Coordinates of C-alpha atoms and ligand atoms in Angstrom, one line a residue:
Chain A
X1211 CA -97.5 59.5 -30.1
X1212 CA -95.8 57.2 -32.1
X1213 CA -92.1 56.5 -33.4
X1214 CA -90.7 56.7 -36.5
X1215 CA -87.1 56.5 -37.8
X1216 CA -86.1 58.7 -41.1
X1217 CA -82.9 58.4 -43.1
X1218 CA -81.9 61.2 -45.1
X1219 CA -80.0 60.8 -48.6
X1220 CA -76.6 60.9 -46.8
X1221 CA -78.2 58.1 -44.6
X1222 CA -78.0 60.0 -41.6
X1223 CA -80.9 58.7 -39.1
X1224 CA -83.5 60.2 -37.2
X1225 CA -86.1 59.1 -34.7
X1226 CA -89.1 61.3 -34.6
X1227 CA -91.9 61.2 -32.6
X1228 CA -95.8 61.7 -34.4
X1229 CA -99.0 62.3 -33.5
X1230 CA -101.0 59.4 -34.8
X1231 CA -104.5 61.4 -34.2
X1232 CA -104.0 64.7 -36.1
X1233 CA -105.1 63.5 -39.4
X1234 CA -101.1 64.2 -40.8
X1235 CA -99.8 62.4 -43.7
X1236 CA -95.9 61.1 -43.6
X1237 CA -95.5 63.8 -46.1
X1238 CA -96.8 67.0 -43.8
X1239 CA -94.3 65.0 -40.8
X1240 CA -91.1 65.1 -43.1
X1241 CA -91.6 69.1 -43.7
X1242 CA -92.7 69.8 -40.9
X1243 CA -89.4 68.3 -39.3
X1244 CA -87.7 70.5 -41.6
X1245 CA -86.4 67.7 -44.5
X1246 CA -86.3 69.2 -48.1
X1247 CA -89.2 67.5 -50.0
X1248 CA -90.5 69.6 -52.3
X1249 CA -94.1 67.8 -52.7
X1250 CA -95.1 70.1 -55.7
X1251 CA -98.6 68.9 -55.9
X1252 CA -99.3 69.4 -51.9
X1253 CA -100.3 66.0 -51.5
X1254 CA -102.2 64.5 -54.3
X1255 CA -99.9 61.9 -55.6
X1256 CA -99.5 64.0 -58.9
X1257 CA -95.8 64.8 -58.8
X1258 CA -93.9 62.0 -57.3
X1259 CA -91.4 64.8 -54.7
X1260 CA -92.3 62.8 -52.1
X1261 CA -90.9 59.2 -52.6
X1262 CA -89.8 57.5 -49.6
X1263 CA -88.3 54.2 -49.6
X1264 CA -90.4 52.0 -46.5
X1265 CA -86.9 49.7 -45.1
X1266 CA -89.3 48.1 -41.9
X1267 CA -92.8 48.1 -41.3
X1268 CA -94.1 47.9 -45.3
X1269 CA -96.9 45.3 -44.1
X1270 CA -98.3 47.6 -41.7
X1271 CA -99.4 50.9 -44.4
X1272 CA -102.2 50.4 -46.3
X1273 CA -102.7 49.5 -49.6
X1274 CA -101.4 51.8 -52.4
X1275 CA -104.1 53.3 -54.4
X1276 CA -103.9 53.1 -58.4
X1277 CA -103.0 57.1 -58.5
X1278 CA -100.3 56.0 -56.5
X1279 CA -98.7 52.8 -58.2
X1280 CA -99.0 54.7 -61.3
X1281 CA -96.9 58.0 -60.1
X1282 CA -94.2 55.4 -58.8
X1283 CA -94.3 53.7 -62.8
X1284 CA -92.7 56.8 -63.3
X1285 CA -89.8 57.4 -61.0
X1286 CA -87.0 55.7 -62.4
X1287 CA -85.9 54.8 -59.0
X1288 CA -88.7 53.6 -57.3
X1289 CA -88.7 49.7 -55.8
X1290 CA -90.8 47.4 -54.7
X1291 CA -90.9 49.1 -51.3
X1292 CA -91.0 52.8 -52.6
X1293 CA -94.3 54.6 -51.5
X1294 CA -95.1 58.2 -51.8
X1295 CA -95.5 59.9 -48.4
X1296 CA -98.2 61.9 -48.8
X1297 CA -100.6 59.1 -49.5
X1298 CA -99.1 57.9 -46.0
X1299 CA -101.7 58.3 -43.1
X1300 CA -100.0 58.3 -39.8
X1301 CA -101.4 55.9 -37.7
X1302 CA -100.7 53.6 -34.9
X1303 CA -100.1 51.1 -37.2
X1304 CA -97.0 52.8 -38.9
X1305 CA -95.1 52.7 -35.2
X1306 CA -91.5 51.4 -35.3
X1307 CA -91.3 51.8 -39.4
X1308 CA -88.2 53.2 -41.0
X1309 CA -88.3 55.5 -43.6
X1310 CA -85.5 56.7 -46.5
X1311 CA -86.1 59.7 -48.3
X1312 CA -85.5 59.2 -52.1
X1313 CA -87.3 62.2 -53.4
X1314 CA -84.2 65.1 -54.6
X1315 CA -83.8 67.6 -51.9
X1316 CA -84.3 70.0 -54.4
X1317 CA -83.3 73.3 -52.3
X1318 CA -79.5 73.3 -52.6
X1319 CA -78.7 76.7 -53.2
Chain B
X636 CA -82.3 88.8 -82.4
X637 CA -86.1 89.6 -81.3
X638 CA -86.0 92.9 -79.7
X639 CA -88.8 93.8 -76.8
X640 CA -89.6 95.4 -74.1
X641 CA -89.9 92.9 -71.0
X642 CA -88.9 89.5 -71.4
X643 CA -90.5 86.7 -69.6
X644 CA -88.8 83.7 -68.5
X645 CA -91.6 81.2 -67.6
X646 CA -94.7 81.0 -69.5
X647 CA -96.7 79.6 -66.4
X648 CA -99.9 81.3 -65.4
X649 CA -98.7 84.1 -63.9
X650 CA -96.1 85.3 -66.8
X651 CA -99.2 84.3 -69.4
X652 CA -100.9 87.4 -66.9
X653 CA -97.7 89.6 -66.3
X654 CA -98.3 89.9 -70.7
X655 CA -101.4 91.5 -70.0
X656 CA -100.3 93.6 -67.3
X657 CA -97.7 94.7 -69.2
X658 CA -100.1 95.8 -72.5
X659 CA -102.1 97.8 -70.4
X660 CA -99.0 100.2 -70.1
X661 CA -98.1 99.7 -73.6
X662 CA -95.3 97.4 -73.0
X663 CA -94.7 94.4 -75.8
X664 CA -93.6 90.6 -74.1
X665 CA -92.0 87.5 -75.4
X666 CA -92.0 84.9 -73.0
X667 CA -89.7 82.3 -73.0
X668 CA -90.3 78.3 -71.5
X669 CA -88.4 75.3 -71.4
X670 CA -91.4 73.3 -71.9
X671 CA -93.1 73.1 -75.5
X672 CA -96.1 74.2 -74.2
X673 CA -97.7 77.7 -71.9
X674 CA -99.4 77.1 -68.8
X675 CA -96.4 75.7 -66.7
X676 CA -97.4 73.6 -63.7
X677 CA -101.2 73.5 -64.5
X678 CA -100.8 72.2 -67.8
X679 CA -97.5 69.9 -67.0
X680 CA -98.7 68.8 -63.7
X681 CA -102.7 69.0 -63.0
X682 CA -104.7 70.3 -66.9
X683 CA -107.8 68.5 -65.5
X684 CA -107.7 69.3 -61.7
X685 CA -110.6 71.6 -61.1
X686 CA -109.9 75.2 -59.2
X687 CA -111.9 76.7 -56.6
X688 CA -109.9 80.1 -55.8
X689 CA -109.4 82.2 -58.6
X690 CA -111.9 85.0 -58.1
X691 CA -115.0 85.1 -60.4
X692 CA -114.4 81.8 -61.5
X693 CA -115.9 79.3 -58.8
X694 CA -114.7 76.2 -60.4
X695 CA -112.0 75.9 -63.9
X696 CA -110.0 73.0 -64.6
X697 CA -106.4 74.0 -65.0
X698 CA -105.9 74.0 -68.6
X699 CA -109.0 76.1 -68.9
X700 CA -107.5 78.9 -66.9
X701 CA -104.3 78.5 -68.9
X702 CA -106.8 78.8 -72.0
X703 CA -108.6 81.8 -71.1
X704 CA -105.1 83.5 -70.2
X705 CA -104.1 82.8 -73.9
X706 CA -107.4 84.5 -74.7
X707 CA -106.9 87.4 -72.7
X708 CA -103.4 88.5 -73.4
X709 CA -103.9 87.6 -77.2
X710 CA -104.8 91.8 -77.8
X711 CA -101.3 92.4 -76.7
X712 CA -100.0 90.3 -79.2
X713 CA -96.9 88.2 -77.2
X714 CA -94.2 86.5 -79.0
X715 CA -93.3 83.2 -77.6
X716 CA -90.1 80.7 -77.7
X717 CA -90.9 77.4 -76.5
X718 CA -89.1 74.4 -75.4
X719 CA -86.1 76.4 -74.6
X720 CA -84.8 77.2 -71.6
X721 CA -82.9 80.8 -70.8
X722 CA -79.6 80.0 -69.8
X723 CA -77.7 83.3 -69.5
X724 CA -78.8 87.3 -68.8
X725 CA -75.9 89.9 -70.1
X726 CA -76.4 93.3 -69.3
X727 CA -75.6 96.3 -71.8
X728 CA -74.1 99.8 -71.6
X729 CA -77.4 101.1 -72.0
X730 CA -78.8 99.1 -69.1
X731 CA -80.9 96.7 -71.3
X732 CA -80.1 92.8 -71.7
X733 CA -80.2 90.6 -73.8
X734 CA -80.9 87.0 -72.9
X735 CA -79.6 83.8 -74.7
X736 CA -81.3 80.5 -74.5
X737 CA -80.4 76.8 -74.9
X738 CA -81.2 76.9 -78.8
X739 CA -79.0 80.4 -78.9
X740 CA -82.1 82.3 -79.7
X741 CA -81.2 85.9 -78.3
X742 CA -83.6 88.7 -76.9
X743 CA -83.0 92.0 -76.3
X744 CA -85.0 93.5 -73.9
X745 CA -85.4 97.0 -71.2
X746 CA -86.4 94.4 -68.4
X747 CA -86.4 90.6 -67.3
X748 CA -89.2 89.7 -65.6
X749 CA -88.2 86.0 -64.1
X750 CA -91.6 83.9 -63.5
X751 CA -90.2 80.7 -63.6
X752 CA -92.1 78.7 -60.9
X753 CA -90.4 76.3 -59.4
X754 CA -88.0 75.9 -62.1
X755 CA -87.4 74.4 -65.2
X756 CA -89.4 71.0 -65.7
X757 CA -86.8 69.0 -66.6
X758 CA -86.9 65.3 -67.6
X759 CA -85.7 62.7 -64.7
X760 CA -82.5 60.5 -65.1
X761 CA -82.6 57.4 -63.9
X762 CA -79.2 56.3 -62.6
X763 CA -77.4 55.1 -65.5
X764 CA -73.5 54.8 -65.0
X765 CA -72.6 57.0 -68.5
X766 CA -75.9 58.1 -69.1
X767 CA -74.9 61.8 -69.3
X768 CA -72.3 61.0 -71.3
X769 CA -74.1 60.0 -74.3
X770 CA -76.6 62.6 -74.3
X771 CA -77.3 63.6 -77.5
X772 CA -75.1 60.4 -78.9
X773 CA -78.3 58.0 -78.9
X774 CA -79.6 59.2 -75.0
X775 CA -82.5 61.3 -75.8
X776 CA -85.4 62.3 -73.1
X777 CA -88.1 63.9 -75.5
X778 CA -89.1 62.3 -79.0
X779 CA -89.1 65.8 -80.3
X780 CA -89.2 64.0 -84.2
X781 CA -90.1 60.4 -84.4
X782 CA -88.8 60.6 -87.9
X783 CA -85.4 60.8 -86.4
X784 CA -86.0 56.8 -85.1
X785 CA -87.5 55.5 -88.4
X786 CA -85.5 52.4 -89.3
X787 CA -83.5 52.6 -86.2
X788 CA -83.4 49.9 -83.0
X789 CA -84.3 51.9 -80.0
X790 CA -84.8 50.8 -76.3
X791 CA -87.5 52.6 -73.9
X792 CA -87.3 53.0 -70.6
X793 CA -90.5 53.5 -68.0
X794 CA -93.8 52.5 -67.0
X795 CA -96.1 55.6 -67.3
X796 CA -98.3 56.9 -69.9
X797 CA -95.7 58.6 -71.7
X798 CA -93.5 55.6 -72.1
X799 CA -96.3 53.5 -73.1
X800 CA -97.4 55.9 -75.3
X801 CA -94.2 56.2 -77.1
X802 CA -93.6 52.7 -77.0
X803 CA -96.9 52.1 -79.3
X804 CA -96.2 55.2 -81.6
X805 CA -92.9 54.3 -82.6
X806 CA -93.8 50.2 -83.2
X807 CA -94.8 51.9 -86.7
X808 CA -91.8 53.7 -87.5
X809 CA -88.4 52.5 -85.9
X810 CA -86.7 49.1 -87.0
X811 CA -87.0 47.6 -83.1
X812 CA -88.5 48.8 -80.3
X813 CA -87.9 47.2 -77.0
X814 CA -89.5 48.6 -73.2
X815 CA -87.9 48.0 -70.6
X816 CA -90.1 48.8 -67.1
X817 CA -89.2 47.5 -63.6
X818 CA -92.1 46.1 -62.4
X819 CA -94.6 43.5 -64.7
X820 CA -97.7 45.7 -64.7
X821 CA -98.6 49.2 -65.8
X822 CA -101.1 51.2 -63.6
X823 CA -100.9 54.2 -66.2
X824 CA -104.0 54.2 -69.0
X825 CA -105.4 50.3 -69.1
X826 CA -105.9 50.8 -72.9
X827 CA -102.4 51.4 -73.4
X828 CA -101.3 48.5 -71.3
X829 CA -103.2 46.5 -72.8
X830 CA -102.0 47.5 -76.8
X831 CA -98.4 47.0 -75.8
X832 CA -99.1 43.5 -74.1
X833 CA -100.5 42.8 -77.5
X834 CA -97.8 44.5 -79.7
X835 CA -95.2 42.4 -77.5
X836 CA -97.8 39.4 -77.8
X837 CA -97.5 39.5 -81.6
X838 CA -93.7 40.0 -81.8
X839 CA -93.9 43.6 -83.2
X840 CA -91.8 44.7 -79.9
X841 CA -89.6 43.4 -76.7
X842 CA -91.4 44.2 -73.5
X843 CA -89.0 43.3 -70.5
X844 CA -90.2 43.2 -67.7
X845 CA -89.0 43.5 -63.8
X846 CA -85.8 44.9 -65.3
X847 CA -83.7 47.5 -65.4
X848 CA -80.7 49.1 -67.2
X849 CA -78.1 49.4 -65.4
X850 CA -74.9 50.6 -67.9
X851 CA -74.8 51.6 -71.5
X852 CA -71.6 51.5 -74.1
X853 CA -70.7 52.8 -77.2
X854 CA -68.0 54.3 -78.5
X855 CA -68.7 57.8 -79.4
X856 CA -72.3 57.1 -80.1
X857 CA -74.4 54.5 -77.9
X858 CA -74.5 51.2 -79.1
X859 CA -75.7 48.9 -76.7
X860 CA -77.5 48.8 -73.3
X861 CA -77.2 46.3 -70.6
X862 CA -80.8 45.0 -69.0
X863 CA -80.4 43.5 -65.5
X864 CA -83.2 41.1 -64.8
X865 CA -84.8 40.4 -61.1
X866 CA -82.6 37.1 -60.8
X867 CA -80.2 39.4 -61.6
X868 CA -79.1 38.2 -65.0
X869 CA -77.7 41.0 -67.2
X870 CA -77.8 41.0 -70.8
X871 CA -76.7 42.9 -73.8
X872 CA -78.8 44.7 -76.4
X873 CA -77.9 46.4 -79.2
X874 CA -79.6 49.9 -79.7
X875 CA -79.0 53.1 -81.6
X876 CA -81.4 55.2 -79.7
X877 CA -82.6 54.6 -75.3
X878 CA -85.3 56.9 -74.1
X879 CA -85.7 57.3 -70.4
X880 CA -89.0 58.4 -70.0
X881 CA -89.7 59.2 -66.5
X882 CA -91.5 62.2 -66.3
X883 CA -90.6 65.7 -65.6
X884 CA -89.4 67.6 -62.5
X885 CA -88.5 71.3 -61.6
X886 CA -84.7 72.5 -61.1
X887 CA -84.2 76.0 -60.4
X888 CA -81.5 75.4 -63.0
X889 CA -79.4 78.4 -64.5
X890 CA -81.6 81.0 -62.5
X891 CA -78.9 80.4 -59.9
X892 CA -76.0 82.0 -61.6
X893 CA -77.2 85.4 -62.6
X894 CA -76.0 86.7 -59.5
X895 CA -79.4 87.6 -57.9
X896 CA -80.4 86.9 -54.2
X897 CA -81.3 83.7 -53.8
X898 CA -82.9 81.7 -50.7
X899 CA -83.6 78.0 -50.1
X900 CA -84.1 77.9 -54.3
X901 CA -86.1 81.4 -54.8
X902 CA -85.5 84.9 -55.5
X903 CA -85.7 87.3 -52.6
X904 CA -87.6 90.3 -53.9
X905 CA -88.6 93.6 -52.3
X906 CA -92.5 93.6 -52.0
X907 CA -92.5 97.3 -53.3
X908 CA -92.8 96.4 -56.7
X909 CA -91.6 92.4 -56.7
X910 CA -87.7 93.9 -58.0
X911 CA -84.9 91.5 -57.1
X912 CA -81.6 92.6 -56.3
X913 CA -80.8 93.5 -59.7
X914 CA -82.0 96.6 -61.6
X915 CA -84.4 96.4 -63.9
X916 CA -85.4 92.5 -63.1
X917 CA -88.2 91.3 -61.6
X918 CA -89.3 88.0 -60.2
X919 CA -92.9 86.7 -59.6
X920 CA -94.9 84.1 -59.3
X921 CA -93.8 80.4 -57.3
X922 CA -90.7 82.1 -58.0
X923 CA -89.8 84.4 -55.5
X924 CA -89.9 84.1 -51.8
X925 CA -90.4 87.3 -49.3
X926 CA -92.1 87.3 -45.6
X927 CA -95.6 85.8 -46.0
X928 CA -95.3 84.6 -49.5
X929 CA -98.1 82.3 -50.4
X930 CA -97.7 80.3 -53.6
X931 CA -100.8 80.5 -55.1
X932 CA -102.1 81.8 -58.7
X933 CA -103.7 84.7 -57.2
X934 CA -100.8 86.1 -55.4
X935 CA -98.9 85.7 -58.8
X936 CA -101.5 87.6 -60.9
X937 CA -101.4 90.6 -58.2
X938 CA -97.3 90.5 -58.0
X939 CA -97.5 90.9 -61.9
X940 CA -99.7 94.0 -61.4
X941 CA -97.0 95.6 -59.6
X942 CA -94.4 94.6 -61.5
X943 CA -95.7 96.4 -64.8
X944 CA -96.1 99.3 -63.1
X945 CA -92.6 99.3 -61.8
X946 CA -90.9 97.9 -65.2
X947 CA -92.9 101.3 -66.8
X948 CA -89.9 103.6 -65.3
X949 CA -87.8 101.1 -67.4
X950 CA -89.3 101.3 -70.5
X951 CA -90.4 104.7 -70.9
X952 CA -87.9 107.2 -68.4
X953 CA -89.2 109.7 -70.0
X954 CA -93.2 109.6 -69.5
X955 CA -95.4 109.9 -66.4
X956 CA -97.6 106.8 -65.6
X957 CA -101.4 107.6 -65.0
X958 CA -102.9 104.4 -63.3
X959 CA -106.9 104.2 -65.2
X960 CA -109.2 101.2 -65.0
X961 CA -110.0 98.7 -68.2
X962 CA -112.8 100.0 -67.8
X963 CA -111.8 103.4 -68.6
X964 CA -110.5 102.6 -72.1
X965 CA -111.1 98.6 -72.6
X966 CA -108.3 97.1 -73.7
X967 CA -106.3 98.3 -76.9
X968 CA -104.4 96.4 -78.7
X969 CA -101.7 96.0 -80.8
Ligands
FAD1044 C1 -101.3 69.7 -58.2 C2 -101.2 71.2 -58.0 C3 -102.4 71.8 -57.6 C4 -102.4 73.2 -57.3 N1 -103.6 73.8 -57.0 C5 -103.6 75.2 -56.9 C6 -104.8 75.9 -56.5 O1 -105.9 75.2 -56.4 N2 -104.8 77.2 -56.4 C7 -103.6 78.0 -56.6 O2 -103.7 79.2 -56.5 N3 -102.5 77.3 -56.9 C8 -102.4 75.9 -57.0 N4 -101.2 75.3 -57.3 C9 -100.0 76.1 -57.4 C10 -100.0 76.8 -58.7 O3 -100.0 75.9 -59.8 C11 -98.7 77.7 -58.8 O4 -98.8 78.7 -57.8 C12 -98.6 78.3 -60.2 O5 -98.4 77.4 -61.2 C13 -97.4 79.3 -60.2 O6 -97.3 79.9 -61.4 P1 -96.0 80.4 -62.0 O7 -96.4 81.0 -63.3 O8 -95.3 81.3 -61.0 O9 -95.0 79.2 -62.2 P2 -95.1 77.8 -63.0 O10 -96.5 77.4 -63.2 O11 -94.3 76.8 -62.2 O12 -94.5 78.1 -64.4 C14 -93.1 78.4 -64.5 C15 -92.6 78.1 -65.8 O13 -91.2 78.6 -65.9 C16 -90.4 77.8 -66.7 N5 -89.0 78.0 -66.5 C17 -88.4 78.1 -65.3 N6 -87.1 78.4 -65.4 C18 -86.9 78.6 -66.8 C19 -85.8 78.9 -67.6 N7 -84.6 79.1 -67.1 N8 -86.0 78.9 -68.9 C20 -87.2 78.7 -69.5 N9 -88.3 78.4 -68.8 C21 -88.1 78.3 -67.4 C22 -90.9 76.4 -66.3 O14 -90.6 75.4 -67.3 C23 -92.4 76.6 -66.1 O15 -93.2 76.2 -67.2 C24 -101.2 73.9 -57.5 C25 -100.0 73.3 -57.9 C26 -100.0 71.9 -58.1 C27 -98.8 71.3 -58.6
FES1045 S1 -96.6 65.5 -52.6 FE1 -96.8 65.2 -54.8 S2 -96.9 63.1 -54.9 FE2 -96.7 63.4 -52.8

C-alpha cells in the first residue's frame, strides 16, 4: 500500500491509501473513492475528464505520452504540472504525491 | 413548426437506432442534436477507435457504425435539426408537446424520447474574467462562417488540432490573426504545427507562445484582449473577434429543468418500457440510469426496442400492436 493525498475543487484534502500491485490507474483510484470524474472515454486519454493537477511528487510519474500532452493542448486550464489520471499507473513510485482534481465534477444535480 | 410523431433529443447511436425502431411500427422521427453532426460520442469523441461488441460486427470503427446507422434508418425517412440544442418541453391539452430549441425551431410531437448521452457537447471556457459577457459581442466558440472574420483582427486561443486548424484557415481570410497557446509546442497533427510556425515565421500571423489571456474589454462589443506572458508581462491587443478553442465536453444542460427524475446527472426510468416519470417521455441510451445499467451501445439499441413499442400506445390509442419479425415483411418504407 501506498499513500496518496487528493484535493477536491473546494480544496478540501484527503489521504488515501492504494494498492500499488493491482494494475489501477489514478483515475480507477479517484472513482473508486467516490470523487465525481466523469472520465468519458474510460481511460484512453481521449476526453480530458480526468485532469489532475500533480502539486508534489511530479518527478516521480512517468513520462507523458504524445496522446497525452496533446489532450492537455486542449484544456484551457491545464499547467505545466497538469496530467491526466488515467494515464497514471499507481506505483511505489507515486507514494507521498499530492493530487488536485481539476476535471468539472460534472454530477451536480 | 415540423409536426411528428416521436421526437428525439440526441442524435447519438442509439437515437440514430430508436428511428428505426420506431419505423418498424410506423412511427415518423426528427431528431434533434446540439452538435452539427449525428453519431454523438463516437463521432465527437472516438470516429476511428475500432469496436469489438456490437453483435455481428466483430470489429467497426466508430464512425462506421454511425455510417451504417444512417444507412439503416434512411427507409424511414428521419428529419433532422442539427447544431441546436432543445432547451424547453411544453406540454399540450391534448397530451402532445411541442419542443423549442436554441434557434426557436419548434416540433410538435405525441412523444419525447430523450437520448441525449451524457449531455450536450458543449465547448469549454477557459477562465476569462468577462468572457460570458461578451458572448456573441466578438466571444465566439465555433467558426460556424469564416466569412463572418474576413477583414477582421481576431485572436485564437488553444493548442489542439482544432485551434491549429482554424488558425491556418483563417490566415487567408481575416485582416490579423494572432494564436495564443500556453505552452511553446503543439503535440496535436505535426503538419499543422509545423504550417503555423511557418505562417508566424513569415509574418502572415502572431503566434504567442507560453501565454495566456487573462481579461478582455470592450464596451458593448470586445475590443481588446489582455495576453499575460510566463514572466508575467501583460499586454494589450486589439481584436474584433477571440475564439477559445478548447474542445468540447458534455453538460447535462437544460435536461435538468423539465421536471423529470433525475439522479447523479441521469434520468431514472422504469425498465418496463425505459418511461421516465413523465407520460409519454422516454429516456435511453448513456442517458438514463436504473439498477444494473451498463453504458454501452448495445444496451442503448435494446432500450430503444422497448421504447417504440411502448411510445406505440402514444401514437396510435386506438390500434392494437402485433409484434412480427423484419423478416416477416422487410422493412417498408416511407
Ligand atoms: C472513447 C470511448 C470509447 C467507447 N467504447 C465503447 C465500446 O467499445 N462499446 C460500447 O458499447 N460503448 C462504448 N463507449 C460508450 C458509447 O460511446 C456510449 O454508450 C454511446 O455513445 C451512448 O450513445 P447515446 O446515443 O446514448 O449518447 P451519445 O453518443 O452521448 O449521444 C448523445 C447526443 O445527445 C446530444 N444532446 C444531449 N442533450 C441535448 C439537448 N438538450 N439538445 C440537443 N442535443 C442534445 C449530444 O450532443 C450528443 O450528441 C465508448 C465511449 C467513449 C467515449
Ligand atoms: S478518462 Fe478520458 S482522458 Fe482520462
Amino acid at each position: 500500500m501506498i499513500n496518496i493525498t487528493v484535493l477536491n475543487k473546494a480544496g478540501e484534502e484527503r489521504l488515501l491509501e492504494v494498492p500499488e500491485d493491482m494494475g489501477l490507474n489514478l483515475m480507477e483510484i479517484l472513482k473508486a473513492n467516490e470523487y465525481n470524474v466523469l472520465a468519458t472515454c474510460g481511460g484512453m486519454a481521449m476526453c480530458g475528464t480526468c485532469h489532475v493537477q500533480v502539486l508534489e511528487g511530479m518527478d516521480n510519474l512517468g513520462a507523458h505520452s504524445d496522446a497525452e500532452l496533446d489532450m492537455l493542448d486542449t484544456l484551457p486550464d491545464a499547467e505545466s504540472n497538469s496530467r491526466l489520471s488515467c494515464q497514471l499507473q499507481i506505483n511505489e513510485n507515486m507514494d507521498g504525491a499530492v493530487f488536485k482534481l481539476m476535471a468539472e465534477e460534472d454530477i451536480a444535480v | 413548426m415540423i409536426t411528428t410523431d416521436i421526437c428525439i433529443i440526441g442524435a447519438g447511436p442509439v437515437g440514430l437506432f430508436a428511428v428505426f425502431e420506431a419505423g418498424l411500427l410506423k412511427m415518423r422521427c426528427h431528431l434533434v442534436d446540439a452538435l452539427p453532426q449525428v453519431g454523438g460520442q463516437l463521432s465527437e469523441i472516438y470516429p476511428y477507435k475500432p469496436i469489438y461488441d456490437i453483435p455481428g460486427a466483430p470489429e467497426i470503427k466508430a464512425q462506421e457504425l454511425v455510417d451504417n446507422l444512417k444507412k439503416q434508418i434512411a427507409p424511414f425517412s428521419p428529419t433532422f435539426s442539427l447544431g441546436e440544442r432543445v432547451e424547453s418541453i411544453e406540454r399540450q391539452e391534448d397530451k402532445s408537446f411541442i419542443v423549442t430549441t436554441s434557434d426557436d425551431t419548434k416540433i410538435h410531437c405525441k412523444v419525447i424520447t430523450i437520448a441525449g448521452g451524457l449531455g450536450c457537447f458543449e465547448p469549454r471556457k477557459p477562465a476569462i474574467e468577462q468572457l460570458e459577457a461578451f458572448e456573441g459581442k466578438g466571444v465566439t466558440y465555433m467558426v460556424k462562417d469564416p466569412e463572418l472574420f474576413r477583414d477582421k483582427d481576431i485572436v485564437l486561443a488553444g493548442g489542439g488540432d482544432s485551434a491549429l486548424d482554424w488558425t491556418i484557415f483563417l490566415s487567408n481570410v481575416a485582416k490579423s490573426v494572432t494564436l495564443v497557446h500556453r505552452s511553446d509546442t503543439f503535440r496535436g497533427a505535426p503538419d499543422s504545427a509545423e504550417k503555423v510556425f511557418h505562417l508566424a515565421e513569415t509574418g502572415k500571423i502572431n503566434l504567442v507562445l507560453k501565454s495566456n489571456i487573462v481579461k478582455i474589454n470592450g464596451n458593448g462589443k470586445l475590443n481588446e484582449v489582455l495576453i499575460e506572458a510566463s514572466d508575467k508581462t501583460v499586454t494589450a491587443r486589439p481584436t474584433d473577434y477571440l475564439i477559445p478553442l478548447f474542445g468540447l465536453s458534455p453538460k447535462l444542460g437544460p435536461i435538468a429543468d423539465w421536471g423529470l427524475q433525475i439522479d447523479k446527472s441521469q434520468i431514472s426510468v422504469n425498465t418496463v418500457d425505459y418511461s421516465t416519470n413523465i407520460e409519454g417521455i422516454y429516456a435511453i441510451g448513456d442517458i438514463n440510469t436504473y439498477p444494473g445499467k451498463l453504458k454501452l451501445i448495445l444496451c442503448g439499441f435494446h432500450e430503444s426496442a422497448l421504447m417504440a413499442h411502448s411510445a406505440f400506445k402514444h401514437v396510435y390509442p386506438n390500434q392494437r400492436l402485433s409484434f412480427k419479425y423484419t423478416t416477416v415483411n422487410g422493412v417498408n418504407a416511407f
